Coordinates of C-alpha atoms in Angstrom, one line a residue:
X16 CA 6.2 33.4 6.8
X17 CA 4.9 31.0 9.2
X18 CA 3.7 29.1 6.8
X19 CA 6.8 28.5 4.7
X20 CA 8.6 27.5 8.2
X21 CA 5.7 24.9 8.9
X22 CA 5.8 23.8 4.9
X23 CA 10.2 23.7 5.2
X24 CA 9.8 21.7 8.9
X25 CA 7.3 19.2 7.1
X26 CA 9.0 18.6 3.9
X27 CA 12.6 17.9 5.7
X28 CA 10.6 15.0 7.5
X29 CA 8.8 13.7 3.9
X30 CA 11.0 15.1 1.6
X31 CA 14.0 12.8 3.2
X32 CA 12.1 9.6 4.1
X33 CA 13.0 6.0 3.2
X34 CA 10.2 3.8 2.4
X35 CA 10.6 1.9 6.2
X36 CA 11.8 4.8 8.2
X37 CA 11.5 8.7 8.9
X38 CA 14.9 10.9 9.1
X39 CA 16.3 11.8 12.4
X40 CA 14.1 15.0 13.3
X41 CA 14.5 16.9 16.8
X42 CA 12.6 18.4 18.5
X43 CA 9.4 15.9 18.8
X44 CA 7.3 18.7 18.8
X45 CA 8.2 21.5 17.1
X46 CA 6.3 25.4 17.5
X47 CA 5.4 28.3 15.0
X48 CA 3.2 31.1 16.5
X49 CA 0.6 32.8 15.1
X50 CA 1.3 35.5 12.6
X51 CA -0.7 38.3 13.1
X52 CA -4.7 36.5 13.8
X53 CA -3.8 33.3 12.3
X54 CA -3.4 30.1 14.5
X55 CA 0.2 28.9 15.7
X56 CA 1.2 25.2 14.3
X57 CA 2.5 22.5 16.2
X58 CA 4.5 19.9 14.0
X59 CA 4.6 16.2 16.1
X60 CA 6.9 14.1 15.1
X61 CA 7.0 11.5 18.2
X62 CA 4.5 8.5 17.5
X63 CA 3.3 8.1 20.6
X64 CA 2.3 12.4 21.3
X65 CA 0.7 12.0 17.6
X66 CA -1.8 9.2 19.3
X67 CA -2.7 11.3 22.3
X68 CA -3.6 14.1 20.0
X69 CA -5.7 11.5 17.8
X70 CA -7.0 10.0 21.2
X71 CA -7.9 13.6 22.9
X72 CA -11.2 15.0 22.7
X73 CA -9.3 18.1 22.6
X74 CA -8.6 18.1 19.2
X75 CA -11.2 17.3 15.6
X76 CA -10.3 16.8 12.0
X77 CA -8.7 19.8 10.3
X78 CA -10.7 20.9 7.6
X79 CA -7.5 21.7 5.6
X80 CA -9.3 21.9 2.1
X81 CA -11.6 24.6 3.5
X82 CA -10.0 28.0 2.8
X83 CA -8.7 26.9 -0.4
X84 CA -12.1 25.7 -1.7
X85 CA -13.7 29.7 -0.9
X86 CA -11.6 30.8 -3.8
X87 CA -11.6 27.4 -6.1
X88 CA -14.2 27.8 -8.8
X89 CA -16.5 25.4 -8.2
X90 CA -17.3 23.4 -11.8
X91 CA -12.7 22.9 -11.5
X92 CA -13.1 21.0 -7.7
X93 CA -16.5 19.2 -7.9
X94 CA -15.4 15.7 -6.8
X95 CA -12.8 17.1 -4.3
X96 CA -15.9 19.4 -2.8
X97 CA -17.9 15.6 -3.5
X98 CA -15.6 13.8 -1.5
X99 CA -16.0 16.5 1.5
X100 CA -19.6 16.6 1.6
X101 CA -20.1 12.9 1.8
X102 CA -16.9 10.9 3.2
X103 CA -15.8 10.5 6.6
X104 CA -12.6 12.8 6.6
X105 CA -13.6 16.4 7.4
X106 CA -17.0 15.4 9.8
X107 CA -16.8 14.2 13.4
X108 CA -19.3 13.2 16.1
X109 CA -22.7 11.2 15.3
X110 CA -22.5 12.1 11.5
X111 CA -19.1 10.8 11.4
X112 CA -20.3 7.5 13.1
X113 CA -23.4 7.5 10.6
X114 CA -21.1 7.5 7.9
X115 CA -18.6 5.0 9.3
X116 CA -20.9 2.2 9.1
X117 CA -22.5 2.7 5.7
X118 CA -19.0 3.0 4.1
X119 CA -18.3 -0.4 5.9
X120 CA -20.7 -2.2 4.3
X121 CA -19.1 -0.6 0.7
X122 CA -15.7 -2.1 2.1
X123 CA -16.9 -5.7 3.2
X124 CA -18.3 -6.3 -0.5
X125 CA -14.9 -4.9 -1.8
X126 CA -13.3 -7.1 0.5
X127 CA -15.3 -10.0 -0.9
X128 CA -13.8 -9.0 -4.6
X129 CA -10.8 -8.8 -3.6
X130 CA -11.0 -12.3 -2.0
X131 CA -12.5 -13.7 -5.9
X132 CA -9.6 -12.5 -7.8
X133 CA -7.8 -15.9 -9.1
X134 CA -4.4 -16.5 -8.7
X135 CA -4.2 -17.0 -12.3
X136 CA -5.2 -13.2 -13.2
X137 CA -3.4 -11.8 -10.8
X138 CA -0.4 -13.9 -12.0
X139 CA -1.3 -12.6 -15.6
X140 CA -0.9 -8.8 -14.4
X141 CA 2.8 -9.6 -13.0
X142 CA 4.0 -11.0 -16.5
X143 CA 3.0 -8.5 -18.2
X144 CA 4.9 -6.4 -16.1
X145 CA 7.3 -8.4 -16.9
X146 CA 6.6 -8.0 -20.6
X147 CA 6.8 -3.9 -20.8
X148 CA 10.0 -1.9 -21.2
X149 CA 11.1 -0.4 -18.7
X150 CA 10.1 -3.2 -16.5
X151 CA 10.2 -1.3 -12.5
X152 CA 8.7 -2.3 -9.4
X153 CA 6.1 1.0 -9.3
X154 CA 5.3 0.1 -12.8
X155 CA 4.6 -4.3 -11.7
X156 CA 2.8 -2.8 -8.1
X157 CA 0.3 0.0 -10.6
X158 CA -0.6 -3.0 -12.4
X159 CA -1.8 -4.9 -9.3
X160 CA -3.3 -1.8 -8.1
X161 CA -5.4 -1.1 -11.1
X162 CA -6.6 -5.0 -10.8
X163 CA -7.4 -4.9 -6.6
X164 CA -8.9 -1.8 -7.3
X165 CA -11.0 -2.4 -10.4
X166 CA -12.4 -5.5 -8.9
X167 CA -13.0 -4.3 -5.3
X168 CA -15.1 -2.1 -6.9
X169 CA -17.0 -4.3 -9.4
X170 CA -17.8 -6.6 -6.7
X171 CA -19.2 -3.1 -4.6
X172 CA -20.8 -1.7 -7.3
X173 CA -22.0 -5.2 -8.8
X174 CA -20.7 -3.9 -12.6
X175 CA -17.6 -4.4 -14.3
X176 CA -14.8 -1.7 -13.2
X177 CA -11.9 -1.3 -15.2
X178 CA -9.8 2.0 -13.7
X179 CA -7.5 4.2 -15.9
X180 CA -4.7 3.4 -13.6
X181 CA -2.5 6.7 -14.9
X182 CA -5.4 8.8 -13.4
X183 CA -5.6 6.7 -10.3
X184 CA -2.0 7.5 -9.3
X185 CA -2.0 10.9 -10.3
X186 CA -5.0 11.6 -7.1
X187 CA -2.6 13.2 -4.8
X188 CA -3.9 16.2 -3.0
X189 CA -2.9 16.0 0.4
X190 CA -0.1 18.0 1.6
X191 CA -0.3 21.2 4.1
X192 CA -1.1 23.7 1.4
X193 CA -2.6 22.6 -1.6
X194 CA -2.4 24.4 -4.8
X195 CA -5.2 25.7 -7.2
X196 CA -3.6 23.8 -9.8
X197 CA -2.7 20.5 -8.0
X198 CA -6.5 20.5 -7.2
X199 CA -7.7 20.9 -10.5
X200 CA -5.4 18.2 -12.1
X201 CA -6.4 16.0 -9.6
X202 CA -10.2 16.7 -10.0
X203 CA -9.9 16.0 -13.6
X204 CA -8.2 12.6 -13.0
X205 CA -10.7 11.3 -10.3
X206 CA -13.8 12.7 -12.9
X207 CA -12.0 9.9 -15.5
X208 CA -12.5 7.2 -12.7
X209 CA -15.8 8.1 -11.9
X210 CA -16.4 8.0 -15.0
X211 CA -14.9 4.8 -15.8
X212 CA -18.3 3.1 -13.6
X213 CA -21.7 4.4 -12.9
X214 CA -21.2 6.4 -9.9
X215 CA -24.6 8.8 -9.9
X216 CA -26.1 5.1 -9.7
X217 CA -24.7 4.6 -6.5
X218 CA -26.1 5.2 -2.9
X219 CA -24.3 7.7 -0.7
X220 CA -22.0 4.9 1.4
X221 CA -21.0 3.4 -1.9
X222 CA -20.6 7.4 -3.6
X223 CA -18.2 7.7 -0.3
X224 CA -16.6 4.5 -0.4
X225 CA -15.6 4.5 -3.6
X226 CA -14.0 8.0 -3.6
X227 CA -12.3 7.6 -0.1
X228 CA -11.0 4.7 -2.0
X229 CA -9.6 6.5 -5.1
X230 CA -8.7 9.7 -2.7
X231 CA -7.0 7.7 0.5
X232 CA -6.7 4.3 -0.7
X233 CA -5.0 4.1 -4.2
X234 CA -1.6 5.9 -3.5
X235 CA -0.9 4.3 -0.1
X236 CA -1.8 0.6 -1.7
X237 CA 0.6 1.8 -4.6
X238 CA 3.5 2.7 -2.2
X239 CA 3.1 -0.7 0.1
X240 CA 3.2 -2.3 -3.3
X241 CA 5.8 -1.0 -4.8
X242 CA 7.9 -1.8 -1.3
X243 CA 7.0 -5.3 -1.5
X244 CA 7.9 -5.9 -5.1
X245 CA 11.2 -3.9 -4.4
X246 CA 11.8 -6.6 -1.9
X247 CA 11.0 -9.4 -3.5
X248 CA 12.5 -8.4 -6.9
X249 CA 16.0 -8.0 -4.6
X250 CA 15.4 -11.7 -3.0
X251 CA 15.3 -13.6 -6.6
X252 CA 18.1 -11.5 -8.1
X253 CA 20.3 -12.9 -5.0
X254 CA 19.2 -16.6 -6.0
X255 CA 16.0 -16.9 -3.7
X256 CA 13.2 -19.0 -4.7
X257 CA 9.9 -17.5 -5.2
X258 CA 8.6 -18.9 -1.7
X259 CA 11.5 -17.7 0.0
X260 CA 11.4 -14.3 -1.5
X261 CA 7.8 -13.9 -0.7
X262 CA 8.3 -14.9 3.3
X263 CA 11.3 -12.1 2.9
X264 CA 8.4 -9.8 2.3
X265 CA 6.5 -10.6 5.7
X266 CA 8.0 -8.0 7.8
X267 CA 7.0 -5.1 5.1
X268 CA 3.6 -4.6 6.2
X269 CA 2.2 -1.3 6.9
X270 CA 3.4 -0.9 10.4
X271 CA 6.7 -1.4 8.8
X272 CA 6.7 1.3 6.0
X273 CA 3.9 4.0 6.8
X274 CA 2.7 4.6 3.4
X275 CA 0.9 7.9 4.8
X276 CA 3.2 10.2 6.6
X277 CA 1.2 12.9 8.2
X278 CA -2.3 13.8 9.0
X279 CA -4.0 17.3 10.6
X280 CA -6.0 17.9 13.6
X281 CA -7.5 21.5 15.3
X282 CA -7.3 22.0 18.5
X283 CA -10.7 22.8 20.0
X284 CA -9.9 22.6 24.1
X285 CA -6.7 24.2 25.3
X286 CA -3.9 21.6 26.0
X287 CA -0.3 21.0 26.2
X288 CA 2.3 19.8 23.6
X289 CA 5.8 19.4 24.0
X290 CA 5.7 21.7 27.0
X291 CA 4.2 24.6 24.8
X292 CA 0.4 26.3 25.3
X293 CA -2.0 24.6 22.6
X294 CA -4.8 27.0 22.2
X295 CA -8.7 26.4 20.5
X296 CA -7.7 27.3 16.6
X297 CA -3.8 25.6 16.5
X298 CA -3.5 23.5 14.0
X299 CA -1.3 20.3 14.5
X300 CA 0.5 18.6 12.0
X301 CA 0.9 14.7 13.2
X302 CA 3.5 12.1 11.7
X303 CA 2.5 8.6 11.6
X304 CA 5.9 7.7 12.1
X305 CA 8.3 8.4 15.1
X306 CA 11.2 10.6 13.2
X307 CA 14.2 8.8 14.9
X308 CA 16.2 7.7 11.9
X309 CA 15.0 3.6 13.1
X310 CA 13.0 1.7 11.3
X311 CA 9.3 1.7 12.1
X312 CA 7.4 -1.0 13.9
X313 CA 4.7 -1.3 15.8
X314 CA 5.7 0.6 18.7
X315 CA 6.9 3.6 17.0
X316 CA 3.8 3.9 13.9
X317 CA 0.4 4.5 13.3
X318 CA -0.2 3.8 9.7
X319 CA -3.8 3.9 10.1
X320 CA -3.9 6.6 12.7
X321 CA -5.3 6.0 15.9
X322 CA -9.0 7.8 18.2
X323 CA -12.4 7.9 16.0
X324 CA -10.9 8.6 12.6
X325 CA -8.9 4.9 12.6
X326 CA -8.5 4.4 9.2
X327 CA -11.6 2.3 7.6
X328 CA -9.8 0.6 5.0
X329 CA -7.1 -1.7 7.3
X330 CA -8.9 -4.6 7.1
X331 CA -9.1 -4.3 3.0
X332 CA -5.8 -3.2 3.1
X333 CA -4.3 -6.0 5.1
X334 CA -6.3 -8.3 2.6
X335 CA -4.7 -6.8 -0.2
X336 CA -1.0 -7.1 0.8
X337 CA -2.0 -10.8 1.4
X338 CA -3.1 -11.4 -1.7
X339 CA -0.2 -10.3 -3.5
X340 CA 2.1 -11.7 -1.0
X341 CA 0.4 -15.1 -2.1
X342 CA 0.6 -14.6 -5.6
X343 CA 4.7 -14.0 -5.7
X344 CA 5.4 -16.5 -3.5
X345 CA 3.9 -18.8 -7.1
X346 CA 5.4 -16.9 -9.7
X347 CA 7.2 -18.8 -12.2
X348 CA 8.4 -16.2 -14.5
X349 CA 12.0 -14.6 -14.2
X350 CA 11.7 -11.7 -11.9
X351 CA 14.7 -11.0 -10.9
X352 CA 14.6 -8.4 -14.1
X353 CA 12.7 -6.0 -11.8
X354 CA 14.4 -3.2 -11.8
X355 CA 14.2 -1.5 -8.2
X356 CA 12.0 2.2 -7.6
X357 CA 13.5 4.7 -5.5
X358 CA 11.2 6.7 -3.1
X359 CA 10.4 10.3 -4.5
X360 CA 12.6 13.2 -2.2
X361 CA 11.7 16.6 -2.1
X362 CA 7.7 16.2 -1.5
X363 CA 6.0 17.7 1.7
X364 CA 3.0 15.4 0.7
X365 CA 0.8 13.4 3.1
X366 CA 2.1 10.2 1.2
X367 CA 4.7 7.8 0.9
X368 CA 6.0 8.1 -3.4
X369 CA 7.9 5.9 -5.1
X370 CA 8.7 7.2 -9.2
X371 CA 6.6 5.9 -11.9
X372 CA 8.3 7.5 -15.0
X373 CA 12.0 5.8 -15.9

């Protein structure tokens, strides 16, 4: 019961979202004691609490994959258990630091690929966006995803990468309770990437770089993407010149939108939240975002979190939003045609979804 109450409280925050702001939501920290032996959940939907908790040595990652994976069958979650074992998410302390710097030097060489894509190709990718029927904004921002993606990669790996961007999107595992089924699809999907390059040839930081980047990177990208485009599709059909409708898609960075809307910690020191007893074993659900019904900025989000687990990929992600931003502000062809991409509602999911079927 207690977790269908925590699953409800989450999805009425995710589920209602626009693409630059969180509902209204009240309480900022919300309570739901432990049934029976299990642990009492705290949901934090105040920015500024959700960076203490980040901050506090009081609290490490949750390990939300963990119960779930004692009854997966093993051969039906191999990258997922892969991408546990080896990346940064679910370790803390010296190990977590170890792995840190490794999978930075993976991300400063996919940096430098991103940096060699010409304007030329990744002008190529818009128009034939432009080409397909339906022509949408999620459908434009997979395109550029599959090319930042493919080539941040090639340039890591030092072969050529070319990502079945269908499977790439579908890679969408993180929300509160994950299904057997929602595992398994998405196992499948990141097994066609990995296949797609010569992973087993890779060392460890480059193994963990390049599913972090499939795992955490892919569907955030794709959402920040899809904004932008939105954006700067709505600029040219009011009479905007490229240029200008580029600049108008300055303020959308990902302070602004908060592509990832929650993240877990345990509590493993007593503490306080919201004026409530936080005991070792609580788990804490932590928004990004604060839930006031404003749009975010940079006093009220933390889209790459905040405390030891800081998100690795900013800098390449920063990069990335760049690069496209330079790229529209050239484009010659007609997009104005562009049709717009509603956010997804309903989801309790850990990330930001825009719709990419007509």
């Amino acid at each position: 019961m207690k977790n269908i109450r925590v699953l409800d409280t989450i999805r009425s925050v995710t589920g209602r979202r626009r693409f630059d702001r969180f509902p209204a939501i009240q309480p900022p920290v919300m309570v739901f004691r432990r049934d029976g032996d299990g642990p009492s959940a705290f949901v934090v939907v105040d920015a500024g609490q959700a960076k203490a908790v980040m901050q506090s040595p009081r609290y490490r990652q949750f390990d939300f994959l963990g119960q779930i994976l004692t009854i997966a069958k093993p051969d039906r979650t191999r990258w997922i258990r892969r991408f546990c074992d080896i990346g940064l998410m679910m370790v803390d302390g010296p190990q977590h630091e170890r792995r840190r710097l490794s999978m930075q030097r993976a991300l400063d060489r996919c940096a430098a690929g991103v940096r060699a894509i010409s304007a030329d190709d990744m002008t190529a990718v818009v128009e034939e966006g432009l080409a397909a029927e339906p022509c949408t904004a999620a459908m434009v921002a997979a395109r550029l995803v599959t090319l930042l993606f493919s080539r941040a990669i090639t340039a890591m790996t030092g072969k050529p990468v070319e990502l079945p961007v269908r499977d790439m999107l579908a890679i969408d595992f993180f929300n509160p309770f994950p299904t057997l089924s929602s595992l398994a699809g998405c196992d499948e999907s990141i097994d066609r990437c990995c296949r797609s390059l010569d992973f087993e040839s890779l060392d460890e930081g480059d193994q963990a770089a390049v599913l972090s980047l499939l795992v955490m990177g892919v569907s955030p990208m794709h959402a920040l993407l899809t904004t932008l485009v939105n954006v700067y599709a709505t600029a040219r059909r009011e009479g905007l010149t490229a240029d200008e409708a580029a600049k108008r898609t300055v303020g959308f960075d990902a302070y602004a939108i908060v592509p990832v809307n929650l993240t877990m910690r345990a509590c493993v020191g007593a503490d306080t939240l919201g004026g409530e007893a936080v005991e070792p074993g609580d788990v804490v659900y932590l928004f990004l975002g604060s839930a006031s019904g404003c749009p975010f900025s940079r006093l009220t989000s933390l889209p790459f979190g905040a405390g030891s687990h800081y998100c690795s990929g900013a800098a390449l992600t920063q990069l990335m939003l760049k690069t496209v931003r330079s790229v529209l502000g050239r484009m010659r062809a007609d997009c104005s045609r562009i049709s717009p991409t509603p956010e997804v509602e309903g989801k309790a999911s850990a990330f930001l979804v825009f719709a990419t079927e007509s």
